[in-house]
Each structure stands twice: as structure tokens, then as C-alpha cells.
Amino acid sequence: MRTDSSPGTLPAREHLPAGDAGTPVLDVVIPVYNEEKDLQPCVLRLHEHLRRTFPYAFRITIADNASTDTTPLVAARLEAEIPEVANFRLEQKGRGRALRTVWSASEAPILAYMDVDLSTDLNALLPLVAPLISGHSDLAIGSRLARSSRVVRGPKREFISRAYNLILRGSLQARFSDAQCGFKAIRRDVAQVLLPMVEDTGWFFDTEMLVIAERAGLRIHEVPVDWVDDPDSTVHIVKTATEDLKGVWRVGKALATGSLPLDRITRPFGDDPRDRDIQDVPKGLARQLVGFCVVGGLSTLFYLLLYSVFRQFGGSQVANALALLVSAVANTAANRRLTFGVRGSGGAVRHQAQGLVVFGIGLALTSGSLAALNAATSSPAHSTELAVLIAANLAATVLRFLLFRAWVFPDRAEGEKSAVVASHNPSSPTYATAPDPQYRSQPHGQRTFQPPLPQRPVAYPAAHQHHETTQIRAGEVADRNWEDATMHVQPVRPTETDPRDPR
């Protein structure tokens, strides 16, 4: 999927203004299940720390997901006694479900969460949210595996945590260091478009959110933390690890098949709006060069192997032509898919035909080199032939890349109909959460989450409707119907015209 130049649906980041004193800038969610013992000390300690150190207005939200002990009573009492504390009750279990529900309903521009045991030192809270407030980053996570982190925990938990992160790096190519630390934050504008893409409602929620955000090019800030293991943790390690591995398989499959519309949550390059209109700068050149070099190296080995095989049955010119023809077809197919991100069968025949023209140029270079070698000596050694062919192929490779980039797989002009290039279209549907849901009062002072009613699709003028049949977004899939009762998500359309769109 080629999304290097796609501005995506998210605007450039901006520094958050201080705002009114009564408007919370930060909403810290504490998901709890049967935490009647630890909830009150956690909230009191967190409230005192924020009141003393945080320069913006804040709120602490207790997300009680189906507790069966006296946790709802403790949460209701804290809400009644402390103005900055809110209490929401969900009737279904799942930490991911609780976070997604409360974050989707919150109006605070910075959303965070931490575990109720407060294993993470609270001095890392302000460094966690500062990059989000300043507009530098989209998400922030606490890391127990950073070099400057100080962690106290048993060898079993240490081994499991490091093994899990190695699995993420090896299978999903994750670059963040710690997926499971219960200490994270996200900007609300990012959460509105990212959360509907996250399916998990349990402990894998964090990992799935981070992997999708990283693959979409969002910036994840990591904060080294001091962390002390809670020996009384109620997390079932084996069950959680099994569910996490299932989640890794599901997300890896979705990324491999391209079913995740990652271009919907991309950012423009930099925060200066002028950066979006940079002219005459190659798009994705570095990535394409790496992919082309990898494919070229493998193609060269394949070519030399074929040449050595064909040379046993014929002359050097015939062996060279056959080996170059077979490897050229394979090289074009590999570069089409891996280097230039062209998917599907559309245009495949034309691309192969153009690739054969490029092959003809390479054939002329290599055949000419062999002819010059044969003219210089009547019976050159096989190793000499291979050395000459390698040098000729290097020259042909450089020319092949330039022709592939400029002629066979060029960047499409903005507004051109294409199933390959992901372009920003104001009429393309984007995900956003429904308006803030309502909560109804319950006994003991808690409020129960009430999902919003479905809304009618918005009608748009015909001038905007025709784009739906002429523009196909790269990696587009049919919109999903989210069955989770805690949140309804629907495709909506921006109401303002993008000034960068020439239409």
C-alpha cells in the first residue's frame, strides 16, 4: 500500500491551549474489577499527586466493569466526595472494553489510563502526557524495558514480559519496547479514529492499539518508568498469554492481507501546513530503494543460478537470454508487489510488458558485455564470465530502478482514478465515534453506560456523491458493523472541504 503522500484523515498536531479551569485537559481512567481493597487508596493518592503537580485541569474516571463485590459502593463514595472523580459502571467485563467505552465518551483532549495497583511511579505521569499536550506525539506509553527504567519483579513475570515483546518484534515487527505496561495515554483526536479499528476487549487491547498506530505511522513516545510488581495481582498469566497469542495471529493476518485501512489514520508530514505541499520531492524513495535492493539481490542470485544451469546445455548467449528472461518476469512481479505496493491483478499484463522492455535493455547491456569479452579472448573462464555479468547487471539494475519508478510504476497524479494510490478524498468515509453517550443513574451513585441510538446517514450534494464511484482508496474494505454493545461506530463524512483538495 503506497501511502507516503497520503495526508490521511488526521490533521497536523497542535499544542493544546490551557483552556478554562473547569474543562479537564487530562482524563485518567482506572479500569477496575473487584478492587474494593485497592480502589480508594489508589484514587486518593493519584488525586493528591495530580492536584500537586499537574498544571492543567484533570479528571479521574473509575471504569467499573462488572464488579461483583463492593467496588461500586467505593467508587460512588469517591465520586460524591471528590469533584474531580467520575464513576462509570459497565455490565460487561474486559479492560479493553472499559477503556474504549470511557475514552470514546470523554471530552478531554488527553486520555490516559493506569492500573489500580499503581505499580508505576506517578512521577512518570507528567512526562507521559507532556508530548501529547505539546503536539509532539500521538500516543505515549510507559516502558519497563527501557535502559533507564527501574523494575522490581520476579523472574517468572520478567521472562514472560520479555518473551512476549520478542514475539511482537518477530511476528508483527513492533518497534515499541513494552506493550503491556498499564500506563498509557493517547490524544482524543487520535482515539476517535483509532479505537474503532481495535477489536479486542480484554488485555490484548493495548497491544492491538499500539501495533495499528505504529503501522499507520503515528508517533509513539516511550517513557522509562520505575515499576514495582504487585504480588497480589489477579491477572491469570496463562489465560492472558493464550489470548494474547490469538490476538497476535489475528492482527498479523489482518496486516498481511491488507484488510486494515491504515491510511485513514495517517498524519501529514510535519506540523507545518506548508509541508503538505512540498513539490519535486521523491515520495517514498528510501523505502522503495530498500525494497528494490532486496528484490534485486535475490533476483541476481536467481539469475546466476539459472545461467549456470542453462550454460550446461547451450552457449553463453542463449543461457544468458533465458536466465535473464525468467528472472526478469519474477523480478517485475516481486517489485510490483513488494517495492511499489501494487496489489491486485489490474494492470499486471501491462506492467509485465513494460518490464520486458526493461528486460530488453538489460539484455542488450549483458549481451554486449559478453560479446566484448568473447572478442577479447576466445575461451574465457566461467568465473570471468560471471564477473562480467555481475558488473553489467549492476549497471542494468540502476537503470531498471529508474525506469520502474518513472515509467512502469509511476506515482499517480492527484485526483487520478486509481485502485493503487491512497489519496485523500473529502467524500471518502472516515471512522469517528458517535456523539457522547448518555449515562443513567443507578443506586449507590454510579452511572451505567447507555449506548447512543443509531443515527441516519447524512445526505450530501450530488457534487460530492459522484466521487464514491470513481475513487477507490488503497486497502479499502467494507465498513464493519461493530457488535460490541458498549460503543456504536458508524462511518461519517467530514463537513468541511479540504483546502488541499483541488476538486
XYZ file of C-alpha atoms in Angstrom:
503
model
C 0.000 0.000 0.000
C 1.556 3.279 -1.047
C 0.539 5.935 1.451
C 3.696 8.043 1.620
C 1.999 11.138 0.302
C -1.477 10.489 1.669
C -2.439 13.224 4.160
C -4.855 10.813 5.864
C -7.784 11.864 7.997
C -5.907 13.315 10.962
C -4.826 16.963 10.886
C -1.398 18.170 11.912
C -0.762 18.089 15.657
C -1.097 21.312 17.610
C -0.185 22.362 21.133
C -3.240 22.208 23.360
C -4.270 25.548 24.879
C -4.623 25.823 28.642
C -8.409 26.305 28.338
C -10.854 27.067 31.100
C -10.103 25.947 34.620
C -13.241 23.808 34.714
C -12.542 21.929 31.494
C -10.421 18.808 32.091
C -7.412 18.545 29.813
C -6.487 15.110 31.136
C -8.855 12.223 31.865
C -7.121 9.372 33.725
C -9.144 6.170 33.572
C -8.719 3.451 36.194
C -10.324 0.205 34.973
C -11.330 -1.984 37.921
C -12.891 -5.360 38.544
C -13.481 -6.394 42.160
C -10.935 -3.925 43.567
C -12.740 -2.907 46.762
C -9.496 -3.036 48.729
C -7.158 -1.038 46.451
C -9.526 1.420 44.761
C -9.793 4.109 47.447
C -6.038 4.314 48.262
C -5.282 4.462 44.529
C -7.716 7.276 43.785
C -6.709 9.329 46.810
C -3.024 9.009 46.038
C -3.484 9.795 42.337
C -5.736 12.781 43.092
C -3.238 14.234 45.532
C -0.395 13.809 43.025
C -2.305 15.460 40.175
C -3.545 18.310 42.371
C 0.010 18.993 43.476
C 1.953 18.537 40.196
C -0.315 18.736 37.145
C -0.695 22.294 35.752
C -3.978 21.643 33.889
C -7.483 20.729 34.959
C -7.923 16.966 35.236
C -10.421 14.235 35.946
C -10.078 10.711 37.369
C -12.577 8.241 35.928
C -13.276 4.914 37.621
C -14.347 2.393 34.983
C -16.009 -0.420 36.909
C -16.540 -3.302 34.514
C -18.991 -5.729 36.115
C -17.546 -5.904 39.637
C -19.435 -8.239 41.955
C -18.039 -7.044 45.320
C -18.414 -3.633 46.976
C -16.289 -1.842 44.368
C -19.355 0.070 43.008
C -20.079 1.418 46.516
C -16.482 2.571 46.986
C -16.478 4.225 43.549
C -19.765 6.006 44.233
C -18.492 7.335 47.556
C -15.305 8.666 45.952
C -17.323 10.372 43.218
C -19.521 12.048 45.838
C -16.593 13.242 47.952
C -14.103 14.393 45.280
C -15.262 16.773 42.491
C -12.559 15.590 40.068
C -13.643 11.933 40.283
C -16.229 10.348 37.968
C -17.663 6.845 38.192
C -18.967 4.753 35.305
C -20.384 1.261 35.553
C -20.293 -1.267 32.720
C -22.170 -4.536 32.911
C -19.609 -6.486 30.853
C -16.090 -7.499 31.796
C -12.985 -6.584 29.837
C -10.320 -3.959 30.433
C -10.193 -3.084 26.735
C -13.958 -2.681 26.631
C -13.868 -0.373 29.645
C -11.104 1.808 28.195
C -12.680 2.040 24.752
C -16.073 2.953 26.224
C -14.893 5.659 28.595
C -12.315 7.103 26.194
C -14.933 7.315 23.446
C -17.285 9.237 25.749
C -14.704 11.582 27.276
C -14.396 15.170 26.096
C -10.868 15.633 27.482
C -8.230 16.140 24.753
C -5.744 13.840 26.542
C -6.871 10.369 27.612
C -4.788 8.134 29.865
C -5.117 5.053 31.992
C -3.221 3.272 34.730
C -3.679 0.103 36.724
C -5.341 0.343 40.119
C -2.340 -1.148 41.932
C -0.245 1.911 40.974
C 2.781 -0.279 40.276
C 4.167 2.558 38.139
C 5.693 5.524 39.937
C 3.401 8.530 39.431
C 6.365 10.819 38.750
C 6.263 9.463 35.191
C 2.715 10.738 34.605
C 3.584 14.294 33.584
C 6.400 13.139 31.211
C 3.883 10.668 29.776
C 1.261 13.244 28.769
C 3.530 16.243 28.074
C 4.418 15.144 24.480
C 0.710 14.739 23.738
C -0.174 18.161 25.108
C 2.660 19.799 23.167
C 1.587 18.118 19.926
C 4.827 16.184 19.533
C 3.340 12.676 19.749
C 0.076 10.817 19.219
C 0.385 8.142 21.882
C 2.627 7.663 24.909
C 3.485 4.524 26.846
C 5.392 3.704 29.974
C 8.216 1.230 29.387
C 9.604 -1.155 31.977
C 12.178 -2.422 29.468
C 13.944 0.883 28.739
C 17.557 1.062 29.865
C 16.924 3.727 32.485
C 13.812 2.022 33.910
C 13.984 0.530 37.392
C 11.854 -2.568 37.835
C 11.257 -4.857 40.784
C 9.547 -8.130 39.915
C 10.063 -11.863 39.981
C 11.957 -13.836 37.313
C 8.763 -15.518 36.044
C 6.990 -12.232 35.224
C 10.227 -10.816 33.822
C 10.684 -13.768 31.470
C 7.061 -13.694 30.289
C 7.150 -9.953 29.621
C 10.384 -10.061 27.625
C 9.328 -13.183 25.715
C 6.036 -11.545 24.767
C 7.756 -8.430 23.456
C 10.188 -10.582 21.471
C 7.196 -12.313 19.892
C 5.723 -8.929 18.933
C 9.004 -7.822 17.379
C 9.450 -11.048 15.461
C 5.880 -11.543 14.243
C 4.404 -8.036 13.953
C 7.669 -6.065 13.544
C 6.729 -3.926 16.562
C 9.351 -1.333 17.490
C 7.913 -0.164 20.829
C 9.594 -1.825 23.790
C 6.762 -2.594 26.235
C 3.214 -3.334 25.121
C 1.682 -4.431 28.420
C 2.711 -1.804 30.946
C -0.524 -0.429 32.432
C 0.482 3.182 31.942
C -0.528 4.753 28.621
C -2.013 7.916 27.106
C -3.476 8.966 23.767
C -4.744 12.160 22.170
C -8.517 12.241 21.857
C -8.493 13.128 18.149
C -6.357 10.042 17.523
C -8.531 7.840 19.718
C -11.666 8.795 17.787
C -10.374 7.209 14.576
C -8.098 4.549 16.056
C -10.360 2.874 18.623
C -12.987 1.657 16.101
C -10.215 -0.342 14.411
C -9.301 -2.179 17.633
C -11.315 -5.378 18.072
C -10.027 -6.807 21.343
C -11.920 -6.020 24.532
C -9.537 -7.658 27.002
C -5.839 -7.497 27.844
C -4.659 -7.558 24.209
C -6.380 -4.192 23.641
C -3.164 -2.256 24.367
C -1.028 -4.302 22.000
C -3.511 -4.141 19.133
C -3.910 -0.383 19.522
C -0.144 0.187 19.519
C 0.552 -2.099 16.548
C -2.117 -0.432 14.401
C -0.944 3.050 15.412
C 2.688 2.216 14.653
C 1.887 0.652 11.277
C -0.115 3.760 10.360
C 2.914 5.948 11.074
C 1.642 7.586 14.259
C 4.284 8.714 16.736
C 4.535 6.704 19.963
C 6.503 8.294 22.803
C 8.090 5.995 25.392
C 8.757 6.996 28.986
C 11.106 4.959 31.215
C 9.279 4.131 34.448
C 10.035 2.857 37.920
C 7.803 -0.148 38.451
C 7.227 -2.494 41.390
C 5.362 -5.752 40.785
C 2.131 -6.300 42.693
C 2.333 -9.788 44.255
C -1.443 -9.820 44.752
C -2.264 -9.224 41.082
C -5.416 -11.034 39.928
C -4.245 -11.389 36.316
C -4.324 -15.017 35.105
C -0.992 -15.256 33.312
C -1.592 -18.436 31.302
C -5.060 -17.437 30.129
C -3.906 -13.920 29.284
C -0.866 -15.220 27.362
C -3.078 -17.574 25.331
C -5.490 -14.795 24.418
C -2.582 -12.519 23.533
C -1.115 -15.089 21.140
C -4.513 -15.447 19.455
C -4.604 -11.675 19.106
C -1.111 -11.601 17.608
C -2.214 -14.135 14.981
C -5.400 -12.185 14.167
C -3.668 -8.805 13.840
C -0.767 -10.319 11.880
C -3.216 -11.884 9.438
C -5.078 -8.581 9.029
C -1.835 -6.727 8.324
C -0.659 -9.368 5.863
C -3.919 -9.309 3.896
C -4.178 -5.505 3.931
C -7.658 -5.552 5.484
C -6.833 -2.753 7.935
C -7.419 0.707 6.380
C -4.278 2.207 7.896
C -4.301 5.234 5.584
C -7.352 6.521 7.470
C -5.239 7.438 10.473
C -2.080 8.791 8.849
C -0.649 12.192 9.698
C 0.667 14.793 7.261
C 4.444 15.191 7.117
C 5.364 17.516 9.970
C 3.143 20.045 11.700
C 3.694 22.967 9.324
C 0.834 23.006 6.760
C 3.360 24.077 4.130
C 4.984 20.655 4.453
C 1.912 19.082 2.861
C 2.554 20.882 -0.406
C 6.256 20.127 -0.858
C 6.983 19.895 -4.563
C 9.589 17.939 -6.538
C 10.496 15.663 -3.624
C 10.544 11.908 -4.404
C 7.824 10.172 -2.421
C 8.825 7.019 -0.601
C 12.211 6.926 -2.305
C 14.123 5.490 0.662
C 11.626 2.700 1.251
C 11.490 1.855 -2.444
C 15.274 1.754 -2.685
C 15.496 -0.712 0.189
C 12.803 -2.922 -1.302
C 14.328 -2.764 -4.764
C 17.785 -3.659 -3.448
C 16.421 -6.667 -1.566
C 14.459 -7.889 -4.590
C 17.420 -7.140 -6.864
C 19.838 -9.090 -4.714
C 17.573 -12.139 -4.675
C 16.917 -11.773 -8.409
C 20.650 -11.663 -9.131
C 21.234 -14.883 -7.209
C 18.299 -16.463 -9.025
C 19.669 -15.241 -12.373
C 23.171 -16.584 -11.725
C 21.745 -19.944 -10.677
C 19.654 -20.140 -13.852
C 22.589 -19.077 -16.000
C 24.792 -21.788 -14.522
C 22.074 -24.382 -15.200
C 21.324 -23.239 -18.768
C 25.041 -22.955 -19.544
C 25.306 -26.719 -19.230
C 23.010 -27.184 -22.219
C 23.939 -24.298 -24.527
C 26.156 -21.342 -25.301
C 26.656 -18.314 -23.129
C 24.350 -16.047 -25.162
C 21.432 -18.492 -25.078
C 21.948 -19.234 -21.375
C 22.122 -15.507 -20.588
C 18.948 -14.710 -22.556
C 16.905 -17.493 -20.960
C 18.137 -16.800 -17.441
C 17.523 -13.068 -17.813
C 14.024 -13.621 -19.243
C 12.855 -15.888 -16.426
C 14.420 -13.759 -13.680
C 13.050 -10.553 -15.261
C 9.454 -11.826 -15.055
C 9.974 -12.814 -11.422
C 11.734 -9.515 -10.684
C 8.917 -7.424 -12.163
C 6.282 -9.351 -10.194
C 8.242 -9.017 -6.942
C 8.945 -5.307 -7.397
C 5.336 -4.682 -8.373
C 4.084 -6.120 -5.100
C 6.870 -5.513 -2.587
C 8.699 -2.382 -3.737
C 5.958 -0.268 -5.308
C 2.995 -1.679 -3.381
C 0.777 -2.502 -6.369
C -1.858 -5.086 -5.421
C -4.423 -6.971 -7.408
C -4.383 -8.151 -10.989
C -5.282 -4.807 -12.547
C -2.549 -3.664 -14.935
C -0.428 -6.766 -14.299
C -0.146 -7.641 -18.010
C 0.827 -4.083 -18.936
C 3.405 -3.988 -16.143
C 4.938 -7.260 -17.335
C 5.035 -5.954 -20.906
C 6.816 -2.808 -19.767
C 9.071 -4.988 -17.641
C 10.017 -6.954 -20.738
C 11.065 -3.730 -22.430
C 13.278 -3.030 -19.437
C 14.456 -6.632 -19.756
C 15.425 -5.948 -23.375
C 17.592 -3.057 -22.280
C 19.248 -5.247 -19.650
C 19.708 -7.990 -22.218
C 21.443 -5.560 -24.542
C 23.811 -4.487 -21.770
C 24.689 -8.002 -20.616
C 24.850 -9.485 -24.119
C 27.028 -6.631 -25.258
C 29.345 -7.260 -22.304
C 29.610 -10.949 -23.185
C 30.246 -10.109 -26.820
C 33.041 -7.750 -25.792
C 34.522 -10.446 -23.539
C 34.404 -13.055 -26.307
C 36.043 -10.597 -28.670
C 38.845 -10.031 -26.184
C 39.515 -13.746 -25.551
C 38.386 -16.815 -27.420
C 37.702 -19.055 -24.390
C 37.103 -17.011 -21.207
C 36.847 -18.820 -17.885
C 33.427 -19.347 -16.349
C 34.376 -17.206 -13.349
C 35.357 -14.378 -15.690
C 32.009 -14.597 -17.452
C 30.211 -14.367 -14.107
C 32.283 -11.330 -13.043
C 31.489 -9.513 -16.307
C 27.797 -10.378 -15.978
C 27.689 -9.111 -12.387
C 29.170 -5.751 -13.426
C 26.791 -5.471 -16.367
C 23.843 -6.395 -14.165
C 24.746 -3.693 -11.650
C 24.518 -1.093 -14.401
C 21.297 -2.648 -15.669
C 19.870 -2.665 -12.127
C 20.339 1.075 -11.670
C 18.680 1.719 -15.000
C 15.906 -0.753 -14.177
C 15.043 1.064 -10.937
C 14.863 4.417 -12.672
C 12.621 3.021 -15.416
C 10.420 1.163 -12.942
C 9.930 4.272 -10.818
C 9.438 6.774 -13.624
C 7.675 4.649 -16.260
C 6.360 1.265 -15.119
C 5.118 2.187 -11.619
C 4.973 5.998 -11.518
C 3.268 7.994 -8.766
C -0.223 8.818 -9.943
C -1.278 12.422 -10.234
C -3.577 13.653 -7.510
C -7.209 13.097 -8.354
C -6.484 10.366 -10.922
C -8.703 7.316 -10.714
C -6.657 4.523 -9.205
C -7.011 1.432 -7.101
C -3.370 1.672 -6.062
C -2.592 5.127 -4.732
C -4.274 6.116 -1.495
C -5.432 9.708 -1.893
C -7.302 11.964 0.495
C -10.880 12.492 -0.561
C -13.315 14.597 1.463
C -16.109 12.306 0.330
C -14.368 9.134 1.489
C -15.894 7.710 4.662
C -13.815 8.023 7.805
C -14.418 6.454 11.167
C -15.397 8.559 14.103
C -17.221 7.755 17.260
C -20.847 8.652 17.762
C -21.744 11.660 19.931
C -21.071 11.379 23.634
C -23.231 8.597 25.052
C -25.548 9.206 27.946
C -25.391 7.628 31.362
C -28.386 6.851 33.522
C -28.321 6.989 37.287
C -28.224 3.783 39.301
C -28.349 3.010 43.010
C -25.285 3.849 45.103
C -24.443 6.841 42.924
C -22.872 5.095 39.926
C -23.883 5.726 36.318
C -24.440 2.988 33.778
C -23.206 3.401 30.239
C -26.067 3.819 27.772
C -25.081 3.311 24.112
C -26.290 6.031 21.743
C -29.086 5.354 19.311
C -28.107 4.738 15.674
C -28.079 7.842 13.539
C -29.283 8.296 9.993
C -26.675 8.675 7.263
C -26.047 12.238 6.258
C -27.130 13.177 2.732
C -24.653 15.065 0.616
C -24.997 17.046 -2.585
C -24.539 15.277 -5.888
C -21.306 17.191 -6.423
C -19.741 15.092 -3.672
C -21.538 11.821 -4.299
C -20.008 11.008 -7.668
C -16.584 10.535 -6.097
C -17.775 7.341 -4.448
C -17.909 5.541 -7.777
C -14.699 6.917 -9.238
C -12.226 6.850 -6.353
C -11.144 3.684 -4.568
C -8.954 4.011 -1.502
C -5.974 1.688 -1.225
C -6.633 -1.141 1.205
C -10.299 -0.169 1.465
C -12.550 -2.812 2.964
C -16.239 -2.921 3.621
C -17.204 -0.996 6.737
C -17.713 -3.308 9.687
C -20.746 -3.364 11.893
C -19.370 -3.229 15.417
C -21.474 -5.532 17.553
C -19.968 -4.541 20.877
C -22.798 -3.193 22.994
C -20.523 -0.693 24.706
C -19.985 1.517 21.698
C -21.580 2.083 18.290
C -19.339 3.198 15.456
C -20.540 4.458 12.134
C -18.872 5.919 9.055
C -19.263 9.663 8.921
C -18.144 12.260 6.431
C -16.225 15.453 7.095
C -18.403 18.511 6.889
C -15.687 20.824 5.683
C -13.896 20.796 2.378
C -10.217 20.066 2.497
C -8.424 23.176 1.105
C -5.697 20.911 -0.247
C -8.102 19.016 -2.479
C -8.084 20.598 -5.972
C -11.612 19.420 -6.625
